[in-house]
Amino acid sequence: ILLLLNGKPLLIRGVNRHEHHPLHGQVMDEQTMVQDILLMKQNNFNAVRCSHYPNHPLWYTLCDRYGLYVVDEANIETHGMVPMNRLTDDPRWLPAMSERVTRMVQRDRNHPSVIIWSLGNESGHGANHDALYRWIKSVDPSRPVQYEGGGADTTATDIICPMYARE
């Protein structure tokens, strides 16, 4: 199945981006954001994944303006957990995960640059991901949802996008 935009196939040429300035750390100014976008476009990228958290609101406005597609990623990550899905399969963590996803979707849903929602990065796969996927699809059925830990045998993703090879 192809990803379609306005009824036409869309080839994504994307890059990951962290909000980081070489001198100011995570304090990004508009000029630096625009420089990032122009550098991406100069190198023929048409999409950016906000890894691994929602970016500053201005970033989305600039992506709208400059025509850069966005994969908007929730800040859900559980590096170092064994098993990795320890929190994502624990119903006690669903409220915290839901708040992160809900805030992202409600804040960014009116940006035409956002073409895909992401349920986070490297946090295994658990029932909480499935619940968050269903919630996003109930409030925004127009956009696909991806999750790195989701696969063909899960209900947490529309796009199979494994981070690492899986057996």
JSON list of C-alpha atoms in Angstrom, two decimals, residues 43-150:
[
{"chain": "A", "resi": 43, "resn": "ASN", "atom": "CA", "xyz": [19.90, 18.00, 0.13]},
{"chain": "A", "resi": 44, "resn": "ASN", "atom": "CA", "xyz": [16.61, 16.88, -1.43]},
{"chain": "A", "resi": 45, "resn": "PHE", "atom": "CA", "xyz": [14.85, 15.86, 1.77]},
{"chain": "A", "resi": 46, "resn": "ASN", "atom": "CA", "xyz": [11.10, 16.43, 1.84]},
{"chain": "A", "resi": 47, "resn": "ALA", "atom": "CA", "xyz": [10.31, 15.07, 5.31]},
{"chain": "A", "resi": 48, "resn": "VAL", "atom": "CA", "xyz": [11.59, 15.19, 8.87]},
{"chain": "A", "resi": 49, "resn": "ARG", "atom": "CA", "xyz": [10.94, 12.94, 11.85]},
{"chain": "A", "resi": 50, "resn": "CYS", "atom": "CA", "xyz": [10.81, 14.86, 15.11]},
{"chain": "A", "resi": 51, "resn": "SER", "atom": "CA", "xyz": [12.87, 12.31, 16.98]},
{"chain": "A", "resi": 52, "resn": "HIS", "atom": "CA", "xyz": [12.07, 11.53, 19.72]},
{"chain": "A", "resi": 53, "resn": "TYR", "atom": "CA", "xyz": [9.65, 14.13, 21.05]},
{"chain": "A", "resi": 54, "resn": "PRO", "atom": "CA", "xyz": [7.35, 16.87, 19.79]},
{"chain": "A", "resi": 55, "resn": "ASN", "atom": "CA", "xyz": [9.36, 19.91, 18.73]},
{"chain": "A", "resi": 56, "resn": "HIS", "atom": "CA", "xyz": [8.89, 23.59, 19.50]},
{"chain": "A", "resi": 57, "resn": "PRO", "atom": "CA", "xyz": [5.56, 24.86, 18.06]},
{"chain": "A", "resi": 58, "resn": "LEU", "atom": "CA", "xyz": [7.40, 27.27, 15.74]},
{"chain": "A", "resi": 59, "resn": "TRP", "atom": "CA", "xyz": [9.06, 24.31, 14.00]},
{"chain": "A", "resi": 60, "resn": "TYR", "atom": "CA", "xyz": [5.69, 23.11, 12.66]},
{"chain": "A", "resi": 61, "resn": "THR", "atom": "CA", "xyz": [4.74, 26.59, 11.45]},
{"chain": "A", "resi": 62, "resn": "LEU", "atom": "CA", "xyz": [8.04, 26.80, 9.57]},
{"chain": "A", "resi": 63, "resn": "CYS", "atom": "CA", "xyz": [7.58, 23.32, 8.09]},
{"chain": "A", "resi": 64, "resn": "ASP", "atom": "CA", "xyz": [4.10, 24.41, 6.92]},
{"chain": "A", "resi": 65, "resn": "ARG", "atom": "CA", "xyz": [5.60, 27.52, 5.35]},
{"chain": "A", "resi": 66, "resn": "TYR", "atom": "CA", "xyz": [8.57, 25.82, 3.66]},
{"chain": "A", "resi": 67, "resn": "GLY", "atom": "CA", "xyz": [6.74, 22.68, 2.55]},
{"chain": "A", "resi": 68, "resn": "LEU", "atom": "CA", "xyz": [8.51, 20.07, 4.67]},
{"chain": "A", "resi": 69, "resn": "TYR", "atom": "CA", "xyz": [6.48, 17.00, 5.72]},
{"chain": "A", "resi": 70, "resn": "VAL", "atom": "CA", "xyz": [6.62, 16.04, 9.42]},
{"chain": "A", "resi": 71, "resn": "VAL", "atom": "CA", "xyz": [6.45, 12.76, 11.30]},
{"chain": "A", "resi": 72, "resn": "ASP", "atom": "CA", "xyz": [5.38, 14.02, 14.72]},
{"chain": "A", "resi": 73, "resn": "GLU", "atom": "CA", "xyz": [6.71, 11.72, 17.43]},
{"chain": "A", "resi": 74, "resn": "ALA", "atom": "CA", "xyz": [5.43, 11.34, 20.99]},
{"chain": "A", "resi": 75, "resn": "ASN", "atom": "CA", "xyz": [8.07, 11.37, 23.71]},
{"chain": "A", "resi": 76, "resn": "ILE", "atom": "CA", "xyz": [7.64, 7.73, 24.70]},
{"chain": "A", "resi": 77, "resn": "GLU", "atom": "CA", "xyz": [10.87, 5.80, 25.04]},
{"chain": "A", "resi": 78, "resn": "THR", "atom": "CA", "xyz": [12.06, 3.14, 27.48]},
{"chain": "A", "resi": 79, "resn": "HIS", "atom": "CA", "xyz": [15.73, 2.52, 26.76]},
{"chain": "A", "resi": 80, "resn": "GLY", "atom": "CA", "xyz": [17.35, 0.32, 29.33]},
{"chain": "A", "resi": 81, "resn": "MET", "atom": "CA", "xyz": [14.17, -1.44, 30.44]},
{"chain": "A", "resi": 82, "resn": "VAL", "atom": "CA", "xyz": [14.24, -5.21, 30.53]},
{"chain": "A", "resi": 83, "resn": "PRO", "atom": "CA", "xyz": [11.97, -6.28, 29.08]},
{"chain": "A", "resi": 84, "resn": "MET", "atom": "CA", "xyz": [11.66, -3.18, 26.91]},
{"chain": "A", "resi": 85, "resn": "ASN", "atom": "CA", "xyz": [7.85, -3.27, 27.07]},
{"chain": "A", "resi": 86, "resn": "ARG", "atom": "CA", "xyz": [7.80, -3.32, 30.88]},
{"chain": "A", "resi": 87, "resn": "LEU", "atom": "CA", "xyz": [6.08, 0.10, 31.05]},
{"chain": "A", "resi": 88, "resn": "THR", "atom": "CA", "xyz": [4.22, 0.00, 27.75]},
{"chain": "A", "resi": 89, "resn": "ASP", "atom": "CA", "xyz": [2.43, -3.20, 28.72]},
{"chain": "A", "resi": 90, "resn": "ASP", "atom": "CA", "xyz": [1.64, -1.96, 32.25]},
{"chain": "A", "resi": 91, "resn": "PRO", "atom": "CA", "xyz": [-1.81, -0.29, 32.52]},
{"chain": "A", "resi": 92, "resn": "ARG", "atom": "CA", "xyz": [-0.52, 1.94, 35.33]},
{"chain": "A", "resi": 93, "resn": "TRP", "atom": "CA", "xyz": [1.57, 3.79, 32.73]},
{"chain": "A", "resi": 94, "resn": "LEU", "atom": "CA", "xyz": [-1.28, 4.34, 30.25]},
{"chain": "A", "resi": 95, "resn": "PRO", "atom": "CA", "xyz": [-2.35, 7.71, 31.76]},
{"chain": "A", "resi": 96, "resn": "ALA", "atom": "CA", "xyz": [1.18, 9.16, 31.46]},
{"chain": "A", "resi": 97, "resn": "MET", "atom": "CA", "xyz": [1.58, 7.85, 27.92]},
{"chain": "A", "resi": 98, "resn": "SER", "atom": "CA", "xyz": [-1.91, 9.06, 26.98]},
{"chain": "A", "resi": 99, "resn": "GLU", "atom": "CA", "xyz": [-1.17, 12.55, 28.21]},
{"chain": "A", "resi": 100, "resn": "ARG", "atom": "CA", "xyz": [1.93, 12.78, 26.02]},
{"chain": "A", "resi": 101, "resn": "VAL", "atom": "CA", "xyz": [0.13, 11.55, 22.90]},
{"chain": "A", "resi": 102, "resn": "THR", "atom": "CA", "xyz": [-3.01, 13.60, 23.54]},
{"chain": "A", "resi": 103, "resn": "ARG", "atom": "CA", "xyz": [-1.07, 16.83, 24.03]},
{"chain": "A", "resi": 104, "resn": "MET", "atom": "CA", "xyz": [0.92, 16.23, 20.84]},
{"chain": "A", "resi": 105, "resn": "VAL", "atom": "CA", "xyz": [-2.11, 15.46, 18.68]},
{"chain": "A", "resi": 106, "resn": "GLN", "atom": "CA", "xyz": [-4.25, 18.29, 20.07]},
{"chain": "A", "resi": 107, "resn": "ARG", "atom": "CA", "xyz": [-1.45, 20.82, 19.70]},
{"chain": "A", "resi": 108, "resn": "ASP", "atom": "CA", "xyz": [-0.25, 19.85, 16.21]},
{"chain": "A", "resi": 109, "resn": "ARG", "atom": "CA", "xyz": [-3.30, 18.47, 14.39]},
{"chain": "A", "resi": 110, "resn": "ASN", "atom": "CA", "xyz": [-3.99, 21.68, 12.46]},
{"chain": "A", "resi": 111, "resn": "HIS", "atom": "CA", "xyz": [-0.56, 21.76, 10.83]},
{"chain": "A", "resi": 112, "resn": "PRO", "atom": "CA", "xyz": [-0.74, 20.54, 7.23]},
{"chain": "A", "resi": 113, "resn": "SER", "atom": "CA", "xyz": [2.94, 19.60, 7.42]},
{"chain": "A", "resi": 114, "resn": "VAL", "atom": "CA", "xyz": [2.14, 16.80, 9.90]},
{"chain": "A", "resi": 115, "resn": "ILE", "atom": "CA", "xyz": [1.44, 13.77, 7.74]},
{"chain": "A", "resi": 116, "resn": "ILE", "atom": "CA", "xyz": [2.16, 10.93, 10.20]},
{"chain": "A", "resi": 117, "resn": "TRP", "atom": "CA", "xyz": [1.78, 10.51, 13.96]},
{"chain": "A", "resi": 118, "resn": "SER", "atom": "CA", "xyz": [4.42, 8.42, 15.74]},
{"chain": "A", "resi": 119, "resn": "LEU", "atom": "CA", "xyz": [3.84, 6.58, 19.02]},
{"chain": "A", "resi": 120, "resn": "GLY", "atom": "CA", "xyz": [7.42, 6.97, 20.16]},
{"chain": "A", "resi": 121, "resn": "ASN", "atom": "CA", "xyz": [10.68, 5.13, 19.84]},
{"chain": "A", "resi": 122, "resn": "GLU", "atom": "CA", "xyz": [12.23, 1.94, 21.14]},
{"chain": "A", "resi": 123, "resn": "SER", "atom": "CA", "xyz": [9.83, 1.10, 23.93]},
{"chain": "A", "resi": 124, "resn": "GLY", "atom": "CA", "xyz": [8.89, -2.42, 22.99]},
{"chain": "A", "resi": 125, "resn": "HIS", "atom": "CA", "xyz": [5.29, -3.08, 22.13]},
{"chain": "A", "resi": 126, "resn": "GLY", "atom": "CA", "xyz": [2.52, -3.24, 24.67]},
{"chain": "A", "resi": 127, "resn": "ALA", "atom": "CA", "xyz": [-1.20, -2.89, 25.18]},
{"chain": "A", "resi": 128, "resn": "ASN", "atom": "CA", "xyz": [-0.73, 0.82, 25.89]},
{"chain": "A", "resi": 129, "resn": "HIS", "atom": "CA", "xyz": [0.52, 1.34, 22.33]},
{"chain": "A", "resi": 130, "resn": "ASP", "atom": "CA", "xyz": [-2.57, -0.40, 20.99]},
{"chain": "A", "resi": 131, "resn": "ALA", "atom": "CA", "xyz": [-4.83, 1.85, 23.10]},
{"chain": "A", "resi": 132, "resn": "LEU", "atom": "CA", "xyz": [-2.99, 5.00, 21.98]},
{"chain": "A", "resi": 133, "resn": "TYR", "atom": "CA", "xyz": [-3.22, 3.94, 18.34]},
{"chain": "A", "resi": 134, "resn": "ARG", "atom": "CA", "xyz": [-6.99, 3.46, 18.67]},
{"chain": "A", "resi": 135, "resn": "TRP", "atom": "CA", "xyz": [-7.38, 6.87, 20.34]},
{"chain": "A", "resi": 136, "resn": "ILE", "atom": "CA", "xyz": [-5.43, 8.69, 17.62]},
{"chain": "A", "resi": 137, "resn": "LYS", "atom": "CA", "xyz": [-7.42, 6.96, 14.86]},
{"chain": "A", "resi": 138, "resn": "SER", "atom": "CA", "xyz": [-10.67, 7.94, 16.63]},
{"chain": "A", "resi": 139, "resn": "VAL", "atom": "CA", "xyz": [-9.77, 11.65, 16.68]},
{"chain": "A", "resi": 140, "resn": "ASP", "atom": "CA", "xyz": [-7.77, 11.83, 13.43]},
{"chain": "A", "resi": 141, "resn": "PRO", "atom": "CA", "xyz": [-8.54, 9.05, 10.95]},
{"chain": "A", "resi": 142, "resn": "SER", "atom": "CA", "xyz": [-7.00, 11.14, 8.15]},
{"chain": "A", "resi": 143, "resn": "ARG", "atom": "CA", "xyz": [-3.35, 10.49, 9.05]},
{"chain": "A", "resi": 144, "resn": "PRO", "atom": "CA", "xyz": [-1.45, 7.23, 9.39]},
{"chain": "A", "resi": 145, "resn": "VAL", "atom": "CA", "xyz": [0.10, 6.26, 12.70]},
{"chain": "A", "resi": 146, "resn": "GLN", "atom": "CA", "xyz": [3.50, 4.64, 12.90]},
{"chain": "A", "resi": 147, "resn": "TYR", "atom": "CA", "xyz": [5.31, 2.97, 15.72]},
{"chain": "A", "resi": 148, "resn": "GLU", "atom": "CA", "xyz": [8.84, 1.65, 15.46]},
{"chain": "A", "resi": 149, "resn": "GLY", "atom": "CA", "xyz": [8.06, -1.29, 17.75]},
{"chain": "A", "resi": 150, "resn": "GLY", "atom": "CA", "xyz": [4.89, -2.21, 15.92]}
]
